[in-house]
Coordinates of C-alpha atoms in Angstrom, one line a residue:
X1 CA 49.8 58.6 135.3
X2 CA 50.6 60.2 138.7
X3 CA 54.3 60.3 138.2
X4 CA 54.6 62.1 134.9
X5 CA 57.7 64.3 134.5
X6 CA 57.2 68.1 134.4
X7 CA 60.0 68.2 131.8
X8 CA 58.5 68.5 128.3
X9 CA 61.6 69.1 126.3
X10 CA 65.2 67.9 126.3
X11 CA 68.3 69.7 125.2
X12 CA 70.8 67.6 123.3
X13 CA 74.1 69.1 124.5
X14 CA 76.2 66.8 122.4
X15 CA 75.8 69.2 119.5
X16 CA 77.7 72.0 121.3
X17 CA 81.0 70.9 119.7
X18 CA 79.6 70.6 116.2
X19 CA 78.6 74.2 115.6
X20 CA 81.9 75.2 113.9
X21 CA 81.8 72.3 111.5
X22 CA 78.1 71.7 111.2
X23 CA 77.8 72.2 107.4
X24 CA 80.6 69.8 106.6
X25 CA 79.1 67.3 109.1
X26 CA 75.6 67.8 107.5
X27 CA 77.0 67.0 104.0
X28 CA 78.9 63.9 105.2
X29 CA 75.9 62.7 107.3
X30 CA 73.5 63.2 104.4
X31 CA 75.9 61.4 102.1
X32 CA 76.2 58.5 104.6
X33 CA 72.4 58.3 105.0
X34 CA 71.9 58.3 101.3
X35 CA 74.4 55.5 100.9
X36 CA 72.7 53.5 103.7
X37 CA 69.3 53.9 102.0
X38 CA 70.7 53.1 98.5
X39 CA 72.6 49.9 99.4
X40 CA 70.0 48.5 101.8
X41 CA 67.0 49.2 99.5
X42 CA 68.9 47.8 96.5
X43 CA 69.5 44.5 98.3
X44 CA 65.9 44.3 99.5
X45 CA 64.5 44.9 96.0
X46 CA 66.9 42.4 94.4
X47 CA 66.0 39.7 97.0
X48 CA 62.2 40.3 96.7
X49 CA 62.1 40.4 92.9
X50 CA 64.4 37.4 92.2
X51 CA 62.5 34.2 93.0
X52 CA 65.9 32.3 93.0
X53 CA 66.8 34.3 96.2
X54 CA 63.6 33.3 98.1
X55 CA 65.6 31.1 100.5
X56 CA 66.0 31.4 104.2
X57 CA 69.5 32.9 104.1
X58 CA 68.5 35.6 101.7
X59 CA 65.1 36.2 103.5
X60 CA 67.0 36.9 106.7
X61 CA 69.4 39.2 104.8
X62 CA 66.4 41.1 103.6
X63 CA 65.1 41.4 107.2
X64 CA 68.6 42.5 108.2
X65 CA 68.5 45.4 105.7
X66 CA 64.9 46.4 106.6
X67 CA 66.0 46.6 110.3
X68 CA 68.9 48.8 109.3
X69 CA 66.6 51.2 107.5
X70 CA 64.3 51.2 110.5
X71 CA 67.0 52.0 113.0
X72 CA 68.7 54.7 110.9
X73 CA 65.4 56.4 110.2
X74 CA 65.1 56.9 114.0
X75 CA 68.4 58.8 114.0
X76 CA 69.5 60.5 110.8
X77 CA 66.4 62.8 109.9
X78 CA 66.5 64.4 113.4
X79 CA 70.3 64.4 113.4
X80 CA 70.5 66.2 110.1
X81 CA 67.8 68.7 111.2
X82 CA 69.8 69.5 114.4
X83 CA 73.0 70.0 112.5
X84 CA 71.3 72.9 110.7
X85 CA 69.5 74.3 113.8
X86 CA 70.8 76.8 116.3
X87 CA 68.8 75.2 119.1
X88 CA 69.0 71.4 119.6
X89 CA 65.7 70.4 121.2
X90 CA 63.6 67.2 121.3
X91 CA 60.2 66.8 122.9
X92 CA 59.9 64.4 125.9
X93 CA 57.7 61.9 124.0
X94 CA 59.8 62.2 120.8
X95 CA 62.8 61.4 122.9
X96 CA 61.2 58.2 124.3
X97 CA 60.1 57.2 120.8
X98 CA 63.7 57.7 119.5
X99 CA 65.1 55.5 122.3
X100 CA 62.5 52.8 121.5
X101 CA 63.4 52.8 117.8
X102 CA 67.2 52.8 118.3
X103 CA 67.1 50.2 121.1
X104 CA 64.8 47.9 119.2
X105 CA 67.0 48.2 116.1
X106 CA 70.1 47.2 118.2
X107 CA 68.4 44.2 119.8
X108 CA 66.8 43.3 116.5
X109 CA 70.2 43.3 114.8
X110 CA 71.6 40.8 117.4
X111 CA 68.4 38.7 117.0
X112 CA 68.8 38.5 113.2
X113 CA 72.5 37.6 113.6
X114 CA 71.4 34.8 115.9
X115 CA 68.9 33.5 113.3
X116 CA 71.5 33.7 110.6
X117 CA 73.9 31.7 112.8
X118 CA 71.2 29.0 113.3
X119 CA 70.5 29.0 109.5
X120 CA 74.2 28.4 108.8
X121 CA 74.3 25.7 111.5
X122 CA 71.5 23.7 110.0
X123 CA 72.8 24.2 106.4
X124 CA 76.3 22.9 107.2
X125 CA 75.8 20.6 110.2
X126 CA 72.4 19.1 109.2
X127 CA 72.2 19.6 105.4
X128 CA 69.7 16.8 104.8
X129 CA 67.1 18.5 107.1
X130 CA 67.8 22.0 106.0
X131 CA 65.0 22.5 103.5
X132 CA 62.4 20.9 105.8
X133 CA 63.5 23.0 108.9
X134 CA 64.3 26.3 107.3
X135 CA 61.2 26.8 105.1
X136 CA 60.4 30.2 103.7
X137 CA 57.1 30.5 105.7
X138 CA 58.7 29.3 108.9
X139 CA 61.6 31.7 108.7
X140 CA 59.4 34.7 108.0
X141 CA 57.0 33.8 110.8
X142 CA 59.8 33.2 113.3
X143 CA 61.7 36.4 112.4
X144 CA 58.5 38.5 112.7
X145 CA 57.5 36.9 116.0
X146 CA 61.0 37.3 117.6
X147 CA 61.3 40.9 116.3
X148 CA 57.9 41.7 117.8
X149 CA 59.1 40.2 121.1
X150 CA 62.2 42.4 120.9
X151 CA 60.0 45.5 120.2
X152 CA 57.9 44.7 123.3
X153 CA 61.0 44.2 125.5
X154 CA 62.5 47.5 124.5
X155 CA 59.1 49.2 124.8
X156 CA 58.8 48.0 128.4
X157 CA 62.2 49.7 129.1
X158 CA 60.9 53.0 127.5
X159 CA 57.6 52.7 129.6
X160 CA 59.5 52.2 132.8
X161 CA 61.6 55.3 132.0
X162 CA 58.5 57.4 131.3
X163 CA 57.4 56.8 134.9
X164 CA 60.4 58.6 136.4
X165 CA 60.4 62.2 137.6
X166 CA 63.3 64.0 136.1
X167 CA 65.3 66.8 137.5
X168 CA 67.4 67.9 134.4
X169 CA 66.5 68.4 130.7
X170 CA 70.1 68.1 129.5
X171 CA 71.1 64.9 127.6
X172 CA 74.9 64.9 126.9
X173 CA 74.4 63.0 123.6
X174 CA 73.5 63.6 119.9
X175 CA 70.4 61.6 120.4
X176 CA 68.2 60.2 123.2
X177 CA 69.6 57.2 125.2
X178 CA 67.5 55.4 127.7
X179 CA 70.3 55.0 130.2
X180 CA 71.1 58.7 130.1
X181 CA 67.5 59.6 130.7
X182 CA 67.3 57.2 133.7
X183 CA 70.4 59.0 135.2
X184 CA 68.4 62.2 135.2
X185 CA 65.9 60.9 137.7
X186 CA 65.3 63.0 140.8
X187 CA 65.1 60.0 143.1
X188 CA 67.6 57.2 142.4
X189 CA 65.4 54.7 144.4
X190 CA 62.8 55.0 141.6
X191 CA 65.3 53.7 139.1
X192 CA 65.8 50.3 140.8
X193 CA 63.1 48.6 138.6
X194 CA 64.6 50.2 135.5
X195 CA 68.0 48.8 136.4
X196 CA 66.7 45.3 137.1
X197 CA 64.7 45.2 133.8
X198 CA 67.7 46.7 131.9
X199 CA 70.0 44.0 133.3
X200 CA 67.4 41.3 132.4
X201 CA 67.3 42.7 128.8
X202 CA 71.1 42.6 128.6
X203 CA 71.2 39.0 129.8
X204 CA 68.6 38.0 127.2
X205 CA 70.7 39.4 124.4
X206 CA 74.0 38.2 125.8
X207 CA 72.4 34.7 125.6
X208 CA 71.8 35.5 121.9
X209 CA 75.6 36.1 121.6
X210 CA 76.3 32.8 123.5
X211 CA 74.0 31.0 121.0
X212 CA 75.9 32.5 118.1
X213 CA 79.3 31.4 119.5
X214 CA 77.9 27.9 120.2
X215 CA 76.5 27.6 116.7
X216 CA 79.9 28.5 115.1
X217 CA 81.8 26.1 117.3
X218 CA 79.8 23.3 115.8
X219 CA 80.0 24.8 112.3
X220 CA 83.8 25.1 112.5
X221 CA 84.1 21.5 113.9
X222 CA 82.1 20.2 110.9
X223 CA 83.9 22.3 108.3
X224 CA 87.3 21.0 109.4
X225 CA 86.3 17.5 108.3
X226 CA 85.1 18.5 104.8
X227 CA 86.5 20.5 101.9
X228 CA 83.0 21.1 100.6
X229 CA 81.9 22.5 103.9
X230 CA 85.0 24.6 104.2
X231 CA 84.1 26.3 100.9
X232 CA 80.5 26.8 102.0
X233 CA 81.8 28.3 105.3
X234 CA 84.0 30.8 103.4
X235 CA 81.2 31.7 101.0
X236 CA 78.3 32.2 103.4
X237 CA 79.6 32.3 107.0
X238 CA 82.5 34.8 106.6
X239 CA 80.2 37.7 105.7
X240 CA 78.1 36.9 108.8
X241 CA 81.1 36.8 111.1
X242 CA 82.3 40.1 109.7
X243 CA 78.9 41.7 110.3
X244 CA 78.8 40.2 113.8
X245 CA 82.3 41.4 114.6
X246 CA 81.6 44.9 113.3
X247 CA 78.3 45.2 115.2
X248 CA 79.6 43.8 118.5
X249 CA 82.7 46.1 118.5
X250 CA 80.5 49.2 117.7
X251 CA 78.0 48.4 120.4
X252 CA 80.6 47.4 123.1
X253 CA 82.5 50.6 122.4
X254 CA 79.4 52.7 123.0
X255 CA 78.3 50.8 126.1
X256 CA 81.8 51.0 127.7
X257 CA 81.9 54.7 126.9
X258 CA 78.5 55.3 128.3
X259 CA 78.5 53.1 131.4
X260 CA 82.1 53.6 132.6
X261 CA 82.3 57.2 131.7
X262 CA 84.5 59.0 129.2
X263 CA 84.6 62.6 130.3
X264 CA 88.4 62.7 129.7
X265 CA 87.9 62.0 126.0
X266 CA 87.4 64.9 123.6
X267 CA 83.7 65.6 122.9
X268 CA 84.2 65.0 119.2
X269 CA 85.5 61.5 119.9
X270 CA 82.7 60.8 122.3
X271 CA 80.2 61.8 119.6
X272 CA 81.8 59.5 117.0
X273 CA 81.8 56.6 119.5
X274 CA 78.1 57.2 120.3
X275 CA 76.9 57.1 116.6
X276 CA 79.4 54.5 115.3
X277 CA 76.8 51.6 115.4
X278 CA 74.5 53.8 113.3
X279 CA 77.1 54.5 110.7
X280 CA 79.4 51.5 110.1
X281 CA 77.2 48.4 110.2
X282 CA 74.3 49.7 108.1
X283 CA 76.8 50.7 105.4
X284 CA 79.1 47.7 105.6
X285 CA 76.7 44.8 105.9
X286 CA 74.9 45.2 102.6
X287 CA 78.2 45.8 100.8
X288 CA 79.8 42.7 102.4
X289 CA 76.9 40.4 101.6
X290 CA 76.5 42.0 98.1
X291 CA 80.1 41.3 97.1
X292 CA 80.6 38.0 98.9
X293 CA 77.4 36.0 98.2
X294 CA 77.6 34.6 94.7
X295 CA 73.9 34.8 93.7
X296 CA 73.6 38.4 94.8
X297 CA 76.9 39.4 93.2
X298 CA 75.9 37.9 89.9
X299 CA 72.5 39.5 90.1
X300 CA 74.1 42.9 90.8
X301 CA 76.5 42.5 87.8
X302 CA 73.6 41.6 85.5
X303 CA 71.6 44.7 86.6
X304 CA 74.7 47.0 86.2
X305 CA 75.6 45.6 82.8
X306 CA 72.0 45.8 81.6
X307 CA 71.8 49.5 82.7
X308 CA 75.2 50.3 81.1
X309 CA 74.1 48.5 77.9
X310 CA 70.8 50.3 77.8
X311 CA 72.5 53.7 78.4
X312 CA 75.0 53.1 75.6
X313 CA 72.2 52.0 73.3
X314 CA 70.2 55.1 73.9
X315 CA 73.2 57.3 73.4
X316 CA 74.1 55.6 70.2
X317 CA 70.5 56.0 68.9
X318 CA 70.5 59.7 69.8
X319 CA 73.8 60.2 68.1
X320 CA 72.5 58.4 65.0
X321 CA 69.3 60.4 64.9
X322 CA 71.0 63.8 65.4
X323 CA 73.8 62.9 63.0

């Protein structure tokens, strides 16, 4: 490549305001990441091991949790390391990889939400065709194909960024962001292709949002006419809508902050806005689905009760033996 940047390392200047509270932030971030791993892995294991949950809705939920683990793995380990470090550096190629992981996680999240919306549309609006349309094999193949497509789209954005000659190694964030790196280009004319492809990517995933809205318009119209469908809507669609609302608000807040500028805001608030989508949705989504979906809730209760019973039995046996 003839246009490779001479910059080999980036400085993450967003950490400058965290130095005085870094140990508290490290503990809270580590706790948050542990909770994210625990709740998402628990839901994945429950869905995989219980054959009664091998339905399209639960398969998509499993993919949802896997995507959350993938995205947060691209942020938290490096973030935790930086909180304990005096110098906050990241290599050029590691930075591009981090942008690829986080961007593909974000786009993949919207993709999965769109698939979930279609699943609920078929289940409620075309119930007689549901089991023939949303087969297990078809859902898995479709989810894998679309996620791979998303990965390729975001990888193209990262590749276009790698062609730019950069004039500054300072990123005013806690992690690498493709748009911020593009703004560091020495020659703005070189970023035209980046801007065009970035806008195409935004339009593609805005269409995902339009599709979700369209699906729920039909779902709500159908549910108004039937008490049974209303109950199904409250049981399976409400968690999806909460997840969608949480994710969209978190992403839009970050995009508005990044694109429109937020230099007047305190750096601490800027940092929180920047990582909000990597904190709230990955924690909330498994908890919402775990408590709201009846099959998963019952399975969780059985597992918890079994563990408590086993613990009490072992304690009583030990007490009897030593007594």
